[in-house]
mmCIF file of C-alpha atoms in Angstrom:
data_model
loop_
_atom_site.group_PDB
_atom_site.id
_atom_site.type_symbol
_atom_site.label_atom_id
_atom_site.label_comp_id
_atom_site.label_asym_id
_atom_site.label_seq_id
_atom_site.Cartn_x
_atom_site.Cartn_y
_atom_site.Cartn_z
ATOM 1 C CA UNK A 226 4.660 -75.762 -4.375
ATOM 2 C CA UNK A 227 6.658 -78.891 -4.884
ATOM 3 C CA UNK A 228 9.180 -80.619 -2.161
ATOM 4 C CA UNK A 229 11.947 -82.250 -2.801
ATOM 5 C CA UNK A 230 13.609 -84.303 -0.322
ATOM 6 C CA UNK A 231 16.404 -86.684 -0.810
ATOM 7 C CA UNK A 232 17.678 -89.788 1.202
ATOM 8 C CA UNK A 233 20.583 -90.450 3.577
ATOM 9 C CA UNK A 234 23.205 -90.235 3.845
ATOM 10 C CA UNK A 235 22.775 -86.477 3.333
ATOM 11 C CA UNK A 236 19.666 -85.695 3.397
ATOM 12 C CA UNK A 237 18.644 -82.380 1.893
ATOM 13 C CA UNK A 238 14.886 -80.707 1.884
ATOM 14 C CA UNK A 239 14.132 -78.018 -1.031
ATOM 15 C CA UNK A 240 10.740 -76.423 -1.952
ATOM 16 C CA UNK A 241 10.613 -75.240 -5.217
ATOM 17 C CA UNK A 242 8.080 -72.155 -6.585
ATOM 18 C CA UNK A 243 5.246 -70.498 -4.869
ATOM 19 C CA UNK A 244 2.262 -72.464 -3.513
ATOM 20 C CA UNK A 245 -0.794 -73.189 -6.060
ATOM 21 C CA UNK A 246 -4.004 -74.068 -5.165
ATOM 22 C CA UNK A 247 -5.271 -77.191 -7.118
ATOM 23 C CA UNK A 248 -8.736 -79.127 -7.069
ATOM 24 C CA UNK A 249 -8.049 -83.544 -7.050
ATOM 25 C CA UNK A 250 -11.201 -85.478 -8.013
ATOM 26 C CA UNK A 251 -12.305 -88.069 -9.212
ATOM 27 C CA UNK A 252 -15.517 -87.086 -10.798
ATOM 28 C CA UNK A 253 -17.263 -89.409 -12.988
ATOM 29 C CA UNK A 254 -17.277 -88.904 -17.222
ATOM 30 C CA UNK A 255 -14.157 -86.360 -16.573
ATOM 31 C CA UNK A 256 -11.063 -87.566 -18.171
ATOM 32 C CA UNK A 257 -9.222 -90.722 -19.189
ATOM 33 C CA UNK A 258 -8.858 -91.963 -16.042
ATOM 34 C CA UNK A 259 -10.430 -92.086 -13.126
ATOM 35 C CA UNK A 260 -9.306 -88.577 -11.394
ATOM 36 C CA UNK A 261 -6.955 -85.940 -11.911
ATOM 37 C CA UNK A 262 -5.773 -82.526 -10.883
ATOM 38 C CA UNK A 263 -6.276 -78.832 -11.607
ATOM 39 C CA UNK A 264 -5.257 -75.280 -10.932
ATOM 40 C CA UNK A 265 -8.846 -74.322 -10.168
ATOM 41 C CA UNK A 266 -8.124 -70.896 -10.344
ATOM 42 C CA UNK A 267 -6.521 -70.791 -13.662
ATOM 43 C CA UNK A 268 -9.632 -70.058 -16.077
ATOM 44 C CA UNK A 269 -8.578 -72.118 -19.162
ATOM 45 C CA UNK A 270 -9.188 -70.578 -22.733
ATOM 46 C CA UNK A 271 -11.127 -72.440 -25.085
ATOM 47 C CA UNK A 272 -10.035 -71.950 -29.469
ATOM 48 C CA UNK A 273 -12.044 -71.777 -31.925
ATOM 49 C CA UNK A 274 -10.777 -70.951 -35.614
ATOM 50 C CA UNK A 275 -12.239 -69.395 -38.539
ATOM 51 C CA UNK A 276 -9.722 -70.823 -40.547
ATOM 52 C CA UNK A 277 -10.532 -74.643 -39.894
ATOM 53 C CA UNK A 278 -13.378 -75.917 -42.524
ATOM 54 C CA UNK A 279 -14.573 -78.338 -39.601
ATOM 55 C CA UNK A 280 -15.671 -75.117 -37.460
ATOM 56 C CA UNK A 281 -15.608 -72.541 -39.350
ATOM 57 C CA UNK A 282 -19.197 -71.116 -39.158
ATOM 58 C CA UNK A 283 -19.265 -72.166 -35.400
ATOM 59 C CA UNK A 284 -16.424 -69.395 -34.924
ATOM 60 C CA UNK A 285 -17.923 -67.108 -36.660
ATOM 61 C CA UNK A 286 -21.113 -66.919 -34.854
ATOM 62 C CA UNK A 287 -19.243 -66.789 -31.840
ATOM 63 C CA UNK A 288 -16.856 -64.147 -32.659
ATOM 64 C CA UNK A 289 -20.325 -62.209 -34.230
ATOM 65 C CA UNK A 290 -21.824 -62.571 -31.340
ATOM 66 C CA UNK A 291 -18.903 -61.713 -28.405
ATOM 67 C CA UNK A 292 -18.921 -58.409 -30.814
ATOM 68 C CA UNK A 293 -22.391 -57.677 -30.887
ATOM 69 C CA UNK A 294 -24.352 -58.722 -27.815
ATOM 70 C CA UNK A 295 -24.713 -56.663 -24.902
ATOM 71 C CA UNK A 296 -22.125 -58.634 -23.045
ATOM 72 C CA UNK A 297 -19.187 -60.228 -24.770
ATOM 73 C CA UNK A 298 -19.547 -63.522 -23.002
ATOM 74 C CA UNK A 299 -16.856 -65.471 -22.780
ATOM 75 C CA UNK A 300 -14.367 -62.951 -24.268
ATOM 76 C CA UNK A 301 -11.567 -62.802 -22.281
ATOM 77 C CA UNK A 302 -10.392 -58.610 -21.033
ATOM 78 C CA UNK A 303 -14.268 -57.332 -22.820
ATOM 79 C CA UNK A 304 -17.126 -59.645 -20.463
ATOM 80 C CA UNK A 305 -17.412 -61.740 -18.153
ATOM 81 C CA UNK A 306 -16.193 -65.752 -18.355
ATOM 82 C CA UNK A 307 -18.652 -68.407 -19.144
ATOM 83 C CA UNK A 308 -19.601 -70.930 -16.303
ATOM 84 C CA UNK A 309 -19.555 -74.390 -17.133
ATOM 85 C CA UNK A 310 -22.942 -76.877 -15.917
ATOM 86 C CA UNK A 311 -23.379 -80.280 -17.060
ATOM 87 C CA UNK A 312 -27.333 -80.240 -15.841
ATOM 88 C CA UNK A 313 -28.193 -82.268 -18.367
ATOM 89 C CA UNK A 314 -32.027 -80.191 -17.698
ATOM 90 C CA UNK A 315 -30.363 -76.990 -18.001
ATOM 91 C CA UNK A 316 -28.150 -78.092 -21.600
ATOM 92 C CA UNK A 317 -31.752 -78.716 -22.745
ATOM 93 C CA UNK A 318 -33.666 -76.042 -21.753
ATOM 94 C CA UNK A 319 -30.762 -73.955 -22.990
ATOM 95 C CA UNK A 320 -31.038 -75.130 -26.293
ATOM 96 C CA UNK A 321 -34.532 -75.023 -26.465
ATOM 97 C CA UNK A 322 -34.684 -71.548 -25.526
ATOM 98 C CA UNK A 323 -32.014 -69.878 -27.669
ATOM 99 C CA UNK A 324 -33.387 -72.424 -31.035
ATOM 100 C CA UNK A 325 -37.187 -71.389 -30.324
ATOM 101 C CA UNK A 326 -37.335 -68.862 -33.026
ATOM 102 C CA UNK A 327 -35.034 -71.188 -35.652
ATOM 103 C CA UNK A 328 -37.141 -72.726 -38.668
ATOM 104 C CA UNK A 329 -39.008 -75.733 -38.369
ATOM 105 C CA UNK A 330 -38.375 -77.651 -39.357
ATOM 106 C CA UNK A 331 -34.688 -77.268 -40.154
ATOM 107 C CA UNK A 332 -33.265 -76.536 -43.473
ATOM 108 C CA UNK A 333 -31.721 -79.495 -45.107
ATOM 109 C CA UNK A 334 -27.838 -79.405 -43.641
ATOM 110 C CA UNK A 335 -28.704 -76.964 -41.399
ATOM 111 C CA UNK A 336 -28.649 -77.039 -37.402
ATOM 112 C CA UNK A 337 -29.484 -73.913 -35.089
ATOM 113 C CA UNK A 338 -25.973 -73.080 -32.886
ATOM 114 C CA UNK A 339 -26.092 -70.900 -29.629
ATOM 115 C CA UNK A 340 -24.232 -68.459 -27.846
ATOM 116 C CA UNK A 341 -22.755 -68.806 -24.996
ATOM 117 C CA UNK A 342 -23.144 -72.550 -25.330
ATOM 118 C CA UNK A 343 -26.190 -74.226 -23.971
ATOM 119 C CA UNK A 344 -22.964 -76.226 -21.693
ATOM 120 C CA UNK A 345 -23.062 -72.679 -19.549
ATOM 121 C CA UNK A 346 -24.932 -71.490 -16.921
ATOM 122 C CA UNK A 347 -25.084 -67.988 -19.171
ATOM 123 C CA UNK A 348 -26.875 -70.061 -21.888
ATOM 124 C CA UNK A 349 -30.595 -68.760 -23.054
ATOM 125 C CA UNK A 350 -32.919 -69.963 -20.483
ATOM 126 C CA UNK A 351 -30.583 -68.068 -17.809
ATOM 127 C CA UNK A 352 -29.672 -64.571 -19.783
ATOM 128 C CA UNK A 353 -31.912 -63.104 -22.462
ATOM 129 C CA UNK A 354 -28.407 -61.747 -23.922
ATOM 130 C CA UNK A 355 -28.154 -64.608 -26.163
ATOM 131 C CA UNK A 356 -27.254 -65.139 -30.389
ATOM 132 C CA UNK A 357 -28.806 -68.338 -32.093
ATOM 133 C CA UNK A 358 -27.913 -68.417 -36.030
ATOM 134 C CA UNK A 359 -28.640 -71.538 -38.392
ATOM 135 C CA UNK A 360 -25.267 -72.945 -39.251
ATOM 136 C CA UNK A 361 -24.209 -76.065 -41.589
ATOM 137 C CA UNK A 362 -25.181 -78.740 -39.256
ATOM 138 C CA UNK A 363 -21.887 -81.174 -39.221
ATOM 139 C CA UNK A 364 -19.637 -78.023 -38.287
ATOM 140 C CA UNK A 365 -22.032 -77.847 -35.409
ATOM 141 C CA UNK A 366 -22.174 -81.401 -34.215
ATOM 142 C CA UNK A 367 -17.879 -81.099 -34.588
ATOM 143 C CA UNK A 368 -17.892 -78.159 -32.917
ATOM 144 C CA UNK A 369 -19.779 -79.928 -29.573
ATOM 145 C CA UNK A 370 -18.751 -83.342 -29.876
ATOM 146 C CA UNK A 371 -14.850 -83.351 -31.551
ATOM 147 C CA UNK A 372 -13.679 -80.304 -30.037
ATOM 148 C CA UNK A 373 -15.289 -78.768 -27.268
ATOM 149 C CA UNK A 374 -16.603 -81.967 -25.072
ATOM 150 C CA UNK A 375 -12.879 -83.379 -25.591
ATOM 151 C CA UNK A 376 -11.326 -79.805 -24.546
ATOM 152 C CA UNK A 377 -13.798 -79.788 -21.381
ATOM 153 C CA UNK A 378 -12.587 -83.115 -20.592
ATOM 154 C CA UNK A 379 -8.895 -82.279 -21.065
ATOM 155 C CA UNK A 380 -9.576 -79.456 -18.696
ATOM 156 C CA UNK A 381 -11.386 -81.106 -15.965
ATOM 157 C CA UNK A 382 -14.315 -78.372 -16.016
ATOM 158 C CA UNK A 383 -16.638 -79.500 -13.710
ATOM 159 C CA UNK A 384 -20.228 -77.719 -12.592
ATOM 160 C CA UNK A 385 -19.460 -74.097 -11.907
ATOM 161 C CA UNK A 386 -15.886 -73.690 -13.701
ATOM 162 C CA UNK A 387 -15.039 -70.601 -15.258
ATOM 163 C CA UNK A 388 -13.463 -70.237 -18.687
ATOM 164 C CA UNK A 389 -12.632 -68.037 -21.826
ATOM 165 C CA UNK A 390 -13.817 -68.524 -25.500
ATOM 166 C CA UNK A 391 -11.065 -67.263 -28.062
ATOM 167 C CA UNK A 392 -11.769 -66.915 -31.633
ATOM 168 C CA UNK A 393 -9.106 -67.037 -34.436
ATOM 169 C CA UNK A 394 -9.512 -64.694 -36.910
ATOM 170 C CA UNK A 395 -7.921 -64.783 -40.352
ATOM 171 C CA UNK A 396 -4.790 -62.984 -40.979
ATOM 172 C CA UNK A 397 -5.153 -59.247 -41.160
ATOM 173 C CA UNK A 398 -6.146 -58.189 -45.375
ATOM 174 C CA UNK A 399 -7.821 -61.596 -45.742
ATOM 175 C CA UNK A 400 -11.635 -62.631 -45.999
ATOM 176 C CA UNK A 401 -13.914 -60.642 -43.824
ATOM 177 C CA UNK A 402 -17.219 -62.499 -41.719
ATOM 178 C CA UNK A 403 -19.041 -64.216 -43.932
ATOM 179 C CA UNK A 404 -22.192 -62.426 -45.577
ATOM 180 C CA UNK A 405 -24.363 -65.202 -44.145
ATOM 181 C CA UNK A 406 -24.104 -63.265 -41.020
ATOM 182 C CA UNK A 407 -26.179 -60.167 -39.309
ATOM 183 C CA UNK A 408 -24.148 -57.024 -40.290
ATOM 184 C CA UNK A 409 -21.444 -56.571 -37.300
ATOM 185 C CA UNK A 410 -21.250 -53.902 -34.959
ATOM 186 C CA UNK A 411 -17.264 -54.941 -34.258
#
């Protein structure tokens, strides 16, 4: 809810909209400055396209695996939201879990990629309900470091935010998932 009040020599007092919630902070490695605001209940929705050649295979794992896991993690109206951590022990332990069954050592241009993201409390070490799939490894370093870390940022998720993963599908009569992919249950 916002006030507005003016000066003398009339002074007039007006509120304008309904009250919101938000969370202030000034948390450390969050943001461009030094603090900043949020709606804290608003659970912000993260895009990923399978139509942008700097992502592309990242998106498709993830849309491959909201379709086909147990629980579609992260997809917004069919599971439940993704918690964010930044445990640094956790990321790791994440990673390592979901990648233990990836080849070793990795093909050449190759990286293992998880789902939901090792940056969530629902990553592998948490919730055996998890997809790893070897994926061209620049798309995945993109993926973390271009896109999402900046979008996190942007958003001020902190330890225990909630969000949504979207994925961007081609229009409707074009390409279909990539072969390089398990066979869909979607």
């Amino acid at each position: 809810m916002m006030t507005i009040q003016s000066t003398a020599p009339n002074p007039l007092v007006d509120e304008i909209g309904p009250r919101a919630d938000v969370r202030c902070d000034s948390t450390p490695n969050v943001g461009p400055a030094t603090g900043g605001c949020v709606y804290y209940r608003y659970k912000p929705t993260y895009d990923l396209s399978t139509l942008d050649p700097n992502t592309e295979e990242v998106a498709w794992h993830v849309w491959w695996a909201q379709n086909n896991l147990v629980t579609a993690w992260g997809r917004e109206g069919y599971g439940p939201a993704l918690t964010r951590t930044r445990d640094r022990q956790l990321i790791r332990d994440n990673r390592t879990e979901a990648c233990r069954a990836a080849p070793s050592p990795r093909p050449p241009g190759q990286s293992c990629d998880e789902y939901p993201f090792a940056t969530t409390r629902e990553g592998a070490s948490k919730n055996p309900d998890f997809s790893w799939h070897m994926i061209d490894a620049r798309q995945n370093t993109a993926e973390g470091r271009d896109y999402r870390r900046p979008w996190y940022t942007t958003n001020r998720l902190l330890e225990n935010d909630q969000f949504w993963v979207r994925i961007i599908l081609p229009p409707a009569g074009a390409a279909a998932a990539p072969d390089w992919l398990p066979p869909s249950r979607a």
